[in-house]
XYZ file of C-alpha atoms in Angstrom:
711
model
C -152.119 210.202 -6.486
C -151.741 211.999 -2.987
C -154.929 213.767 -3.980
C -156.590 210.835 -4.880
C -155.655 209.052 -1.567
C -157.050 212.174 0.399
C -160.186 212.404 -1.021
C -160.548 208.569 -0.753
C -159.702 209.115 3.180
C -162.420 211.554 3.793
C -165.377 209.206 2.358
C -163.498 205.764 4.053
C -162.192 207.308 7.171
C -164.783 209.077 8.498
C -165.881 210.027 12.512
C -169.902 208.988 13.300
C -170.059 209.432 9.180
C -168.253 212.686 8.996
C -164.608 213.389 7.797
C -162.496 213.939 11.039
C -160.847 216.673 9.605
C -163.992 218.626 9.561
C -163.774 218.530 13.636
C -160.825 220.904 13.453
C -162.475 223.406 11.325
C -165.752 223.358 13.431
C -163.601 224.361 16.668
C -161.556 226.866 14.390
C -164.240 228.809 13.702
C -165.936 228.543 17.209
C -162.793 230.132 18.672
C -162.274 232.718 15.485
C -165.778 234.217 16.050
C -165.486 234.249 19.899
C -162.011 236.265 19.447
C -163.968 238.559 16.794
C -166.882 239.344 18.783
C -165.510 239.648 21.886
C -163.083 242.195 21.214
C -165.856 244.075 18.613
C -168.369 243.741 22.278
C -166.171 246.019 24.301
C -164.491 248.005 21.373
C -166.853 251.272 21.442
C -166.570 251.269 25.080
C -162.471 251.376 24.651
C -162.716 254.050 22.459
C -164.885 256.383 24.613
C -163.334 255.427 28.024
C -159.807 254.887 27.525
C -159.017 256.963 24.771
C -161.408 260.018 26.047
C -163.079 259.858 22.601
C -166.331 261.515 21.858
C -169.577 259.390 21.135
C -169.116 260.364 17.514
C -165.407 260.007 16.975
C -165.868 256.482 18.717
C -168.682 255.474 16.693
C -166.837 256.650 13.697
C -163.945 254.501 14.076
C -166.235 251.693 15.119
C -168.059 251.688 11.856
C -164.859 252.250 9.979
C -163.145 249.052 11.118
C -166.850 246.903 10.890
C -167.159 248.595 7.112
C -163.459 247.124 6.135
C -164.397 243.567 7.618
C -166.861 243.761 5.470
C -164.641 244.711 2.275
C -161.858 242.257 2.658
C -164.216 239.114 2.084
C -163.536 239.968 -1.559
C -159.815 240.763 -1.097
C -159.797 236.902 0.650
C -161.919 235.363 -1.884
C -159.740 236.417 -4.804
C -156.597 235.712 -2.846
C -157.716 231.808 -2.368
C -159.552 231.128 -5.940
C -156.859 232.783 -8.045
C -153.615 232.099 -6.025
C -152.755 230.391 -2.533
C -156.165 228.179 -2.288
C -158.246 228.059 0.481
C -155.871 225.983 2.782
C -152.890 228.501 2.593
C -155.302 231.721 2.751
C -156.470 230.722 5.919
C -153.455 229.735 7.403
C -151.719 233.360 6.248
C -154.579 235.839 7.231
C -155.164 233.732 10.561
C -151.474 234.622 11.189
C -152.097 238.619 10.553
C -155.261 238.020 12.212
C -153.715 237.043 15.603
C -150.925 239.571 15.025
C -153.813 242.224 15.107
C -155.316 240.223 17.920
C -152.325 240.758 20.328
C -151.448 244.269 19.244
C -155.034 245.285 20.466
C -154.266 243.513 23.931
C -151.047 244.803 24.134
C -152.613 248.500 23.104
C -154.729 248.586 26.219
C -151.714 247.440 28.786
C -150.441 251.109 29.849
C -150.003 250.478 33.730
C -146.488 249.395 33.802
C -144.977 252.521 32.133
C -147.868 255.298 32.561
C -148.394 255.984 36.336
C -151.213 258.732 36.060
C -153.478 257.897 39.206
C -156.413 258.195 37.299
C -155.904 255.328 34.876
C -155.375 256.916 31.736
C -151.907 256.236 29.684
C -149.013 258.862 29.226
C -148.471 258.750 25.755
C -151.797 258.258 24.572
C -150.379 258.639 20.965
C -148.628 254.949 21.276
C -151.511 253.460 22.270
C -153.846 254.945 19.523
C -151.598 254.098 16.784
C -151.015 250.509 17.966
C -154.796 249.691 18.364
C -155.400 251.094 14.792
C -152.888 249.035 13.165
C -154.071 246.371 15.570
C -157.666 246.564 13.605
C -156.471 246.847 10.211
C -154.688 243.554 10.599
C -158.046 241.954 12.114
C -160.178 243.430 9.441
C -157.812 242.011 6.481
C -157.647 238.735 9.018
C -161.117 238.450 9.648
C -162.493 239.168 6.594
C -159.876 238.005 4.312
C -160.843 234.120 6.048
C -164.633 234.440 6.201
C -165.464 233.256 2.589
C -162.746 230.419 2.685
C -163.635 228.607 5.987
C -167.073 227.858 5.267
C -166.249 226.525 1.569
C -163.112 224.632 2.829
C -165.124 222.579 5.351
C -167.628 221.807 2.559
C -164.613 220.677 -0.147
C -163.788 217.972 2.887
C -167.302 215.777 1.974
C -167.639 213.542 -0.804
C -170.014 213.316 -3.623
C -171.786 210.578 -1.320
C -172.099 212.841 1.664
C -174.545 215.398 0.692
C -176.600 214.965 4.102
C -173.508 215.042 6.099
C -172.487 218.711 4.225
C -176.181 219.866 4.919
C -175.388 218.774 8.647
C -172.035 220.445 8.637
C -173.380 223.931 7.059
C -175.795 223.978 10.275
C -173.615 222.937 12.917
C -170.863 225.814 11.352
C -173.793 228.440 11.585
C -174.549 227.269 15.128
C -170.691 227.257 16.240
C -170.862 231.020 14.891
C -173.981 232.403 17.275
C -172.502 229.871 20.220
C -168.917 232.177 19.934
C -170.802 235.217 19.353
C -172.706 234.384 22.482
C -170.206 233.056 24.996
C -167.857 236.212 23.842
C -170.418 239.237 24.361
C -171.329 237.573 27.835
C -167.559 236.959 29.096
C -165.781 239.607 27.676
C -167.934 242.306 29.292
C -167.155 240.707 32.396
C -163.441 240.864 31.606
C -163.364 244.536 31.009
C -165.603 245.556 34.163
C -162.467 244.201 36.253
C -160.323 246.390 37.950
C -156.461 246.067 37.196
C -153.372 247.847 37.296
C -150.104 248.376 39.305
C -150.209 252.221 39.830
C -153.727 252.543 39.492
C -156.966 250.433 39.543
C -158.757 250.918 35.837
C -161.050 248.666 33.775
C -159.253 245.699 32.348
C -159.432 246.088 28.635
C -155.871 244.434 28.183
C -157.684 241.313 29.483
C -160.987 241.552 27.605
C -158.984 241.761 24.513
C -156.092 239.200 25.951
C -158.389 236.370 26.151
C -159.937 236.673 22.385
C -156.286 237.010 21.391
C -155.586 233.861 23.028
C -158.650 232.134 21.608
C -157.444 233.260 18.031
C -153.910 231.801 18.572
C -155.701 228.889 19.845
C -158.069 228.722 16.105
C -154.929 228.843 14.460
C -153.313 226.057 16.417
C -156.137 223.691 15.984
C -156.308 224.525 12.461
C -153.081 223.771 11.745
C -153.195 220.244 13.888
C -155.711 218.803 11.122
C -153.436 219.940 8.246
C -152.419 216.296 7.261
C -156.127 215.553 6.885
C -157.755 217.982 4.621
C -158.569 218.023 1.127
C -157.191 221.057 -0.464
C -158.525 221.636 -3.792
C -156.203 223.452 -6.038
C -157.395 227.320 -7.035
C -159.170 227.100 -10.071
C -159.341 230.723 -10.846
C -161.934 233.489 -9.912
C -165.196 234.332 -11.602
C -164.855 237.775 -10.207
C -162.040 238.366 -12.572
C -163.922 236.631 -15.704
C -167.467 238.695 -14.909
C -165.834 241.732 -14.867
C -163.855 241.479 -17.613
C -166.933 240.561 -19.852
C -169.086 243.474 -18.088
C -165.879 245.909 -19.058
C -165.591 244.703 -22.824
C -169.382 244.369 -23.441
C -169.229 248.534 -21.770
C -166.550 249.470 -24.047
C -167.860 247.695 -27.082
C -171.177 249.575 -26.642
C -169.224 252.870 -26.611
C -167.317 251.998 -29.582
C -170.763 251.630 -31.633
C -172.776 254.222 -30.019
C -173.528 255.873 -33.569
C -177.204 255.234 -34.487
C -175.868 253.281 -37.762
C -175.213 250.187 -35.821
C -178.107 247.815 -34.925
C -179.594 248.234 -31.234
C -179.106 245.118 -28.881
C -181.783 243.748 -26.631
C -179.469 244.226 -23.599
C -176.005 245.696 -23.133
C -174.487 243.006 -22.190
C -175.473 241.313 -25.366
C -172.536 243.640 -27.141
C -170.054 241.023 -25.139
C -171.004 238.122 -27.728
C -168.231 239.003 -29.982
C -165.693 237.807 -27.435
C -167.646 236.040 -24.667
C -169.856 232.851 -24.707
C -173.683 233.061 -24.666
C -173.864 231.443 -21.437
C -171.807 233.264 -19.619
C -173.369 236.636 -20.626
C -177.278 234.912 -19.567
C -175.457 234.048 -16.492
C -173.848 237.718 -15.612
C -177.788 239.227 -16.844
C -179.383 237.187 -14.243
C -176.678 238.052 -11.350
C -177.282 241.756 -12.833
C -180.448 241.417 -11.889
C -180.235 240.402 -8.479
C -177.286 242.970 -7.648
C -179.441 245.769 -9.151
C -181.460 244.880 -6.010
C -178.980 244.729 -3.772
C -178.809 248.780 -4.164
C -181.530 250.076 -1.227
C -180.414 247.346 0.921
C -177.298 249.005 2.713
C -179.579 251.336 4.745
C -180.763 248.328 6.770
C -177.110 247.497 7.754
C -176.993 251.184 9.051
C -179.458 250.494 11.601
C -178.490 247.089 12.435
C -174.847 247.337 13.322
C -175.368 250.601 15.486
C -176.167 247.989 18.441
C -172.673 247.481 18.810
C -172.226 251.490 18.963
C -174.929 253.758 19.450
C -177.324 251.257 21.511
C -174.366 250.268 23.582
C -173.376 253.985 24.553
C -177.024 254.422 25.295
C -177.015 251.508 27.497
C -174.081 253.202 29.894
C -176.862 255.774 30.425
C -179.297 253.141 32.050
C -179.329 251.131 35.233
C -178.215 247.445 35.047
C -179.179 245.894 38.573
C -181.107 243.314 37.388
C -181.279 242.458 40.933
C -179.636 238.843 41.323
C -176.985 240.050 38.480
C -175.504 243.366 36.932
C -175.567 243.333 33.156
C -172.924 245.369 32.077
C -173.664 247.985 28.998
C -171.609 246.182 26.627
C -173.472 242.387 27.630
C -177.167 244.068 26.500
C -175.839 242.554 22.650
C -176.109 238.912 23.940
C -179.785 239.071 23.202
C -179.236 239.135 19.541
C -177.610 235.739 19.521
C -179.844 234.223 22.283
C -182.895 235.744 20.075
C -181.195 234.513 16.776
C -180.807 230.808 17.769
C -184.293 231.128 19.445
C -186.174 232.838 16.348
C -184.746 230.805 13.459
C -186.224 227.612 14.367
C -189.771 229.335 15.279
C -189.725 231.222 12.322
C -189.189 228.162 9.771
C -191.643 225.567 11.560
C -194.148 228.124 12.956
C -194.493 231.238 11.525
C -193.866 230.860 7.916
C -196.217 227.462 7.663
C -198.957 229.672 9.623
C -198.684 232.302 6.988
C -198.816 230.132 3.953
C -201.623 228.143 5.549
C -203.378 231.208 5.136
C -203.220 231.925 1.466
C -200.755 234.285 1.960
C -197.722 234.615 -0.338
C -194.950 235.688 1.755
C -192.060 235.680 -0.865
C -188.530 236.261 -0.033
C -188.709 239.958 -0.786
C -191.565 240.659 0.823
C -189.867 238.850 4.069
C -187.215 241.227 3.519
C -189.368 244.305 3.335
C -190.936 243.369 6.470
C -187.445 242.658 7.978
C -186.783 246.261 7.018
C -189.760 247.687 8.911
C -189.048 245.601 11.969
C -185.443 247.166 12.060
C -187.158 250.833 11.063
C -189.441 250.383 14.275
C -186.712 249.005 16.360
C -184.886 252.497 15.836
C -188.527 254.105 16.640
C -188.267 252.187 20.093
C -184.851 253.057 20.725
C -186.203 257.272 19.869
C -188.799 256.582 22.764
C -186.717 255.254 25.187
C -183.481 258.117 24.980
C -186.534 260.551 25.555
C -186.699 259.010 28.798
C -183.065 259.285 29.330
C -182.686 262.657 28.513
C -185.237 263.764 31.220
C -182.939 262.128 33.690
C -179.558 263.722 32.375
C -178.482 266.843 34.038
C -178.155 270.229 31.757
C -174.628 269.955 30.138
C -172.942 273.169 29.024
C -172.238 273.856 25.364
C -168.794 274.004 23.941
C -169.088 277.906 24.550
C -170.354 277.849 27.960
C -169.220 277.155 31.788
C -170.990 275.656 34.605
C -170.186 276.243 38.218
C -171.106 274.761 41.727
C -170.680 276.372 44.697
C -169.217 274.953 48.121
C -169.385 276.682 51.414
C -166.205 274.893 53.669
C -166.778 277.287 56.392
C -169.185 276.594 59.395
C -172.106 279.666 58.753
C -174.061 280.802 56.029
C -172.764 283.165 53.643
C -174.579 285.373 50.584
C -173.405 284.905 47.144
C -173.849 287.074 44.257
C -173.762 285.879 40.960
C -173.707 287.628 37.571
C -177.044 287.332 36.097
C -178.439 286.045 39.091
C -180.324 287.094 42.386
C -178.327 287.268 45.939
C -178.694 283.944 47.614
C -177.713 282.361 50.600
C -175.438 279.407 51.154
C -175.072 277.598 54.385
C -172.261 276.225 56.019
C -171.265 273.088 54.843
C -173.223 272.928 52.345
C -173.287 272.950 48.254
C -175.169 275.100 45.857
C -178.411 272.211 44.928
C -178.149 273.437 41.259
C -175.004 273.766 38.760
C -174.748 277.726 37.503
C -174.371 278.050 33.847
C -172.705 280.897 32.205
C -171.541 282.167 28.685
C -167.745 283.592 29.526
C -165.036 281.031 30.891
C -164.181 283.597 33.682
C -166.882 285.043 36.021
C -166.808 286.838 39.123
C -168.483 286.072 42.557
C -169.059 288.154 45.020
C -168.913 286.287 48.866
C -169.998 287.459 52.054
C -171.068 290.897 53.938
C -168.989 292.705 52.962
C -168.542 291.555 49.723
C -165.457 289.676 48.782
C -164.702 289.203 45.129
C -163.261 286.455 44.099
C -162.380 285.419 39.891
C -162.946 282.005 38.882
C -161.472 280.880 35.596
C -162.820 277.356 34.344
C -161.127 275.541 31.772
C -162.522 273.011 29.224
C -160.344 269.986 30.996
C -161.847 271.235 34.260
C -165.203 271.028 32.938
C -164.967 268.095 31.401
C -163.457 266.391 34.690
C -166.229 267.750 36.756
C -169.462 267.011 34.641
C -168.688 264.096 32.567
C -168.237 260.760 34.365
C -168.045 256.925 33.195
C -171.637 256.232 32.941
C -170.380 252.450 33.687
C -169.966 253.118 37.348
C -170.224 255.635 39.659
C -167.374 258.752 40.572
C -166.529 260.284 43.905
C -164.734 262.726 45.345
C -163.376 263.662 48.856
C -162.646 267.401 49.570
C -160.889 267.775 53.114
C -162.612 270.776 55.040
C -160.148 269.945 58.131
C -157.153 272.156 59.450
C -155.115 268.626 59.107
C -154.506 266.180 56.530
C -156.823 263.574 56.208
C -156.650 259.452 55.121
C -159.174 258.155 53.002
C -159.211 254.646 51.720
C -161.989 251.432 51.197
C -161.425 248.160 50.240
C -161.098 248.732 46.837
C -159.260 252.141 46.542
C -156.519 253.556 48.488
C -156.820 257.348 48.153
C -154.066 258.261 50.199
C -153.297 261.674 51.993
C -155.532 264.569 51.743
C -153.949 267.798 52.617
C -156.151 270.485 54.612
C -158.493 272.435 52.127
C -157.518 270.019 49.132
C -159.346 267.438 47.038
C -158.635 263.831 45.905
C -159.323 262.717 42.067
C -162.313 261.350 40.788
C -162.650 257.780 41.555
C -164.775 255.283 39.847
C -166.422 252.583 41.793
C -168.528 249.553 41.242
C -172.328 249.328 42.063
C -173.541 248.603 45.458
C -172.711 249.819 48.833
C -168.802 250.730 49.578
C -167.606 251.829 53.229
C -165.080 254.309 53.529
C -162.218 254.560 56.337
C -161.164 258.028 57.303
C -158.098 258.853 59.570
C -156.377 261.800 61.027
C -153.957 260.070 62.664
C -155.050 258.829 66.089
C -158.582 258.933 65.219
C -160.724 256.794 62.560
C -164.545 256.462 61.349
C -166.565 254.796 58.732
C -168.804 256.303 56.203
C -170.803 253.928 53.739
C -172.766 254.619 50.514
C -174.833 252.827 48.169
C -173.451 253.422 44.618
C -175.559 253.033 41.074
C -174.477 253.680 37.291
C -173.240 256.926 35.937
C -173.875 259.358 38.863
C -171.388 261.736 40.404
C -170.946 262.449 44.152
C -168.499 264.957 45.862
C -167.889 264.070 49.702
C -166.998 267.518 52.013
C -165.168 266.703 55.385
C -166.370 269.488 57.446
C -164.062 271.092 60.084
C -166.289 270.111 62.519
C -166.061 266.279 62.068
C -166.876 264.189 64.981
C -164.942 261.020 64.869
C -167.070 258.146 65.997
C -170.589 257.014 65.495
C -171.691 260.277 64.096
C -169.539 260.392 61.048
C -172.031 259.559 58.496
C -174.059 262.224 59.730
C -171.425 264.894 60.008
C -170.049 264.270 56.028
C -171.935 266.582 53.175
C -172.775 264.256 50.134
C -173.280 266.545 47.220
C -174.773 264.791 43.951
C -173.108 266.433 40.747
C -174.964 264.272 38.506
C -177.717 261.700 39.733
C -177.247 258.208 38.837
C -178.983 256.383 35.869
C -182.977 255.897 36.586
C -183.802 254.295 32.952
C -183.608 250.763 33.762
C -181.817 248.569 30.899
C -184.453 246.211 30.262
C -186.426 248.610 28.152
C -183.623 247.884 25.400
C -185.081 244.233 25.212
C -187.874 245.454 22.823
C -185.523 247.320 20.328
C -183.132 244.016 20.609
C -186.152 241.889 19.642
C -187.538 243.765 16.930
C -183.872 244.389 15.277
C -183.357 240.885 15.428
C -186.514 239.477 14.146
C -185.930 241.853 11.292
C -182.536 240.274 10.919
C -184.104 236.904 10.778
C -186.269 238.266 7.835
C -183.794 240.304 6.154
C -180.359 238.460 6.561
C -181.409 235.049 6.454
C -183.863 235.132 3.752
C -181.468 237.564 1.900
C -178.857 235.136 1.864
C -181.002 232.317 0.755
C -183.003 234.304 -2.117
C -179.345 235.492 -3.333
C -178.062 231.810 -3.632
C -181.392 230.331 -5.266
C -181.638 233.163 -7.515
C -177.769 233.093 -8.399
C -176.415 231.333 -11.806
C -174.255 228.417 -10.745
C -171.078 229.560 -11.116
C -171.857 233.182 -9.395
C -172.990 232.495 -6.175
C -169.640 233.668 -4.702
C -170.129 237.022 -6.835
C -173.331 237.915 -5.121
C -171.778 236.673 -1.549
C -169.308 239.483 -2.394
C -172.285 242.000 -3.777
C -174.314 241.166 -0.440
C -171.025 241.902 1.816
C -170.551 244.897 -0.050
C -174.086 246.215 1.275
C -173.160 245.937 4.772
C -169.810 247.665 4.356
C -171.458 250.385 2.143
C -174.244 250.735 5.446
C -171.603 251.301 7.896
C -170.140 254.081 5.712
C -173.340 255.887 5.849
C -173.304 255.472 9.701
C -169.853 257.507 9.631
C -171.416 260.141 7.201
C -174.474 260.740 9.301
C -172.288 260.891 12.770
C -169.917 263.259 11.016
C -172.092 265.718 9.255
C -175.478 265.654 10.342
C -174.151 266.284 14.129
C -177.926 266.535 15.413
C -178.116 268.139 18.792
C -180.269 265.409 20.300
C -179.784 261.667 20.237
C -182.947 260.965 19.726
C -183.975 262.707 16.517
C -180.531 260.767 15.117
C -182.733 257.625 15.785
C -185.605 258.957 14.128
C -183.646 260.052 11.224
C -182.383 256.863 10.544
C -185.698 254.837 11.073
C -187.109 257.129 8.895
C -184.470 256.669 6.146
C -184.991 253.232 6.039
C -188.761 253.141 5.735
C -188.513 255.602 2.521
C -185.657 252.854 1.300
C -188.139 250.330 2.393
C -190.966 252.022 -0.098
C -188.500 252.105 -2.831
C -187.125 248.598 -2.283
C -190.939 247.073 -2.036
C -191.560 248.992 -5.405
C -188.118 247.583 -7.214
C -189.394 244.072 -5.831
C -192.419 244.204 -7.216
C -191.278 244.095 -10.927
C -188.623 241.381 -9.946
C -189.574 237.971 -11.667
C -188.560 234.639 -9.964
C -186.740 232.389 -12.100
C -184.598 229.234 -12.098
C -181.162 229.927 -13.152
C -180.806 226.065 -13.614
C -183.346 225.667 -16.103
C -182.051 228.755 -18.216
C -178.557 227.436 -17.883
C -179.751 224.195 -19.558
C -181.656 225.680 -22.350
C -178.389 227.326 -23.190
C -176.340 224.242 -22.631
C -178.996 222.319 -24.866
C -178.874 224.829 -27.415
C -175.443 224.652 -27.533
C -175.537 220.945 -27.896
C -178.500 221.182 -30.618
C -176.150 223.741 -32.403
C -173.275 221.294 -31.977
C -175.349 218.625 -33.453
C -176.663 220.998 -36.384
C -172.832 221.533 -37.523
C -171.860 218.072 -37.115
C -175.043 216.842 -39.560
C -173.837 219.789 -41.598
C -170.716 218.817 -41.720
C -171.483 214.766 -42.636
C -173.814 215.833 -45.408
C -170.849 217.946 -46.777
C -168.651 215.086 -46.504
C -170.838 212.708 -48.054
C -171.581 214.810 -50.629
C -167.709 215.339 -51.300
C -167.491 211.420 -51.234
C -170.337 211.065 -54.019
C -169.006 213.468 -55.919
C -165.496 211.821 -55.868
C -167.088 208.267 -56.392
C -169.122 209.904 -59.698
C -166.115 211.287 -60.702
C -164.285 208.243 -60.270
C -166.724 206.033 -62.181
C -166.753 208.779 -65.245
C -162.961 207.896 -65.476
C -163.601 204.356 -65.330
C -165.796 204.634 -68.281
C -163.847 206.579 -70.398
C -161.062 203.916 -69.428
C -163.464 201.052 -71.014
C -164.322 203.013 -73.969
C -160.625 204.411 -74.967
C -159.827 200.460 -74.500
C -162.459 199.399 -76.819
C -161.797 201.799 -79.327
């Protein structure tokens, strides 16, 4: 009775023609998508700049997380359909999800207990372990509720609300992209803020904290609508039944592998001994579609790198767009913007024009074109990477060292380095280029007469000097005076630098910065315009004159030039990959739905998500095994692999015949109905025959009786 009343209320108690309950579901989806995409937008930069991981490790962990996010929906669907039901599955896994987001936010908080001036945590292991646990919980939560929320929203509509149900799914998709769009704009801004008590560093705790808060809000909003939901009971999972049927067919085929047994038209026909022919026919249809899924992971291998490799590429580019400054992780915003723009344009303009031209642009052909567009996007990324590489310094290999000399005296000196000619280094000046050596320990001859100095460069020192944060500029001051010097700016307080000592490298935002130099009673100001990704050393000579000439007296050395390739050059590759997504992903989902049997749409949905997971695992294999020396060669490799896979897919698609699963199912049902009618007819005829025989026997007995009487 309770179930009936809720079902009745969803039809008779609507708001603007819609069940009130769906508004809670829509708000929940918007907040959840904001939480997921906001956290994911800054994740690879968190790995690289907070944990100080190299690019390959950061990308590997990132894609492992994404892969598991696409594997766990299978778990969520099984739990919801077979055990807990959609409502309780969403509740329980949302709690897991929220705990994971909170763990990520806590893992980025280090400044209260860790007091390193450079902003790096002391106990790095604790932060890494906590973040990995958080990511596992998030993957389980977001993947687990993915197949449940949309289906649960569809359950809220009655039989007479088909139009409203279609509108709901459109709004639902809009919420997904709206949450993604806003989060990829907001969380990079939060991440770019400076926060901390003991040191100022990028505010990853805030960038993760806001998505965590949104996930808590999503859970609270969903629970608020509990009394209004229609909650269908779990009816059993079709994937279990399909798996058992396929397993039985394989086992039975192996048992009857001898030639004495007659061959079957299809290997699934070996399951006819135990399973219904309609189910077997539906599995055959699903297997034909799943076979086409085999080449598809390669598309996702390229597509999901826009959140990893492309974001890291953007860190080596100039994000100054004049009135606004774009953060590297904000470039991902282009994808949802283009999705919201291209989907209606494709549906209402491009596809109708193609049809008017008389071209049969089938779904599989659309998917093929989408794969080609994704490959072109990576060719564009390779061309841009070649331009970026021209502006980068010549970094040493793992077996080499680099050295840059600074003459802190006021007079020129002669310097002799191993393997190079003697040169003169002017007073209060640094050498223009880095000197590269295969040995970590080198001998430097300085002055006349020669003074020998042994210099040992460790790996840690090389990293500190040569790898600044590409998101901002970095700088340090060297005090060449004979008395302590205090250096400060509006954003940073370096404190006192002792004579002939240097400060730590410090990050600073792009734009003009003014430094105040004080030696007690005297002070002066030094100004500098900063960009993105540069590294500078400012040398304060012993001859510094405080006053108006302070600007000219300080020696500026550019260790690494700031980024000069503009971030706007990434827009074409984002356009191509998004156009490819519209033609591949949207069309693929539509194709899978239209070609799937009525009871196996969830099976094909699970298969589709599995292709995405496999695609992310392929990134791991390439990142860890290939280890190509140049990034542009890796882009070319991925693009070439997708082109090769695209050719294979187009050949496979040419042999595919489009079907209408409902017609095939109807034929089997009609055959079953006709078979039942024939069985009933035979039973009736047999029954009538028995009645006739019985009547005949009765008549003979009566005649015998009459004859006996007459006798």
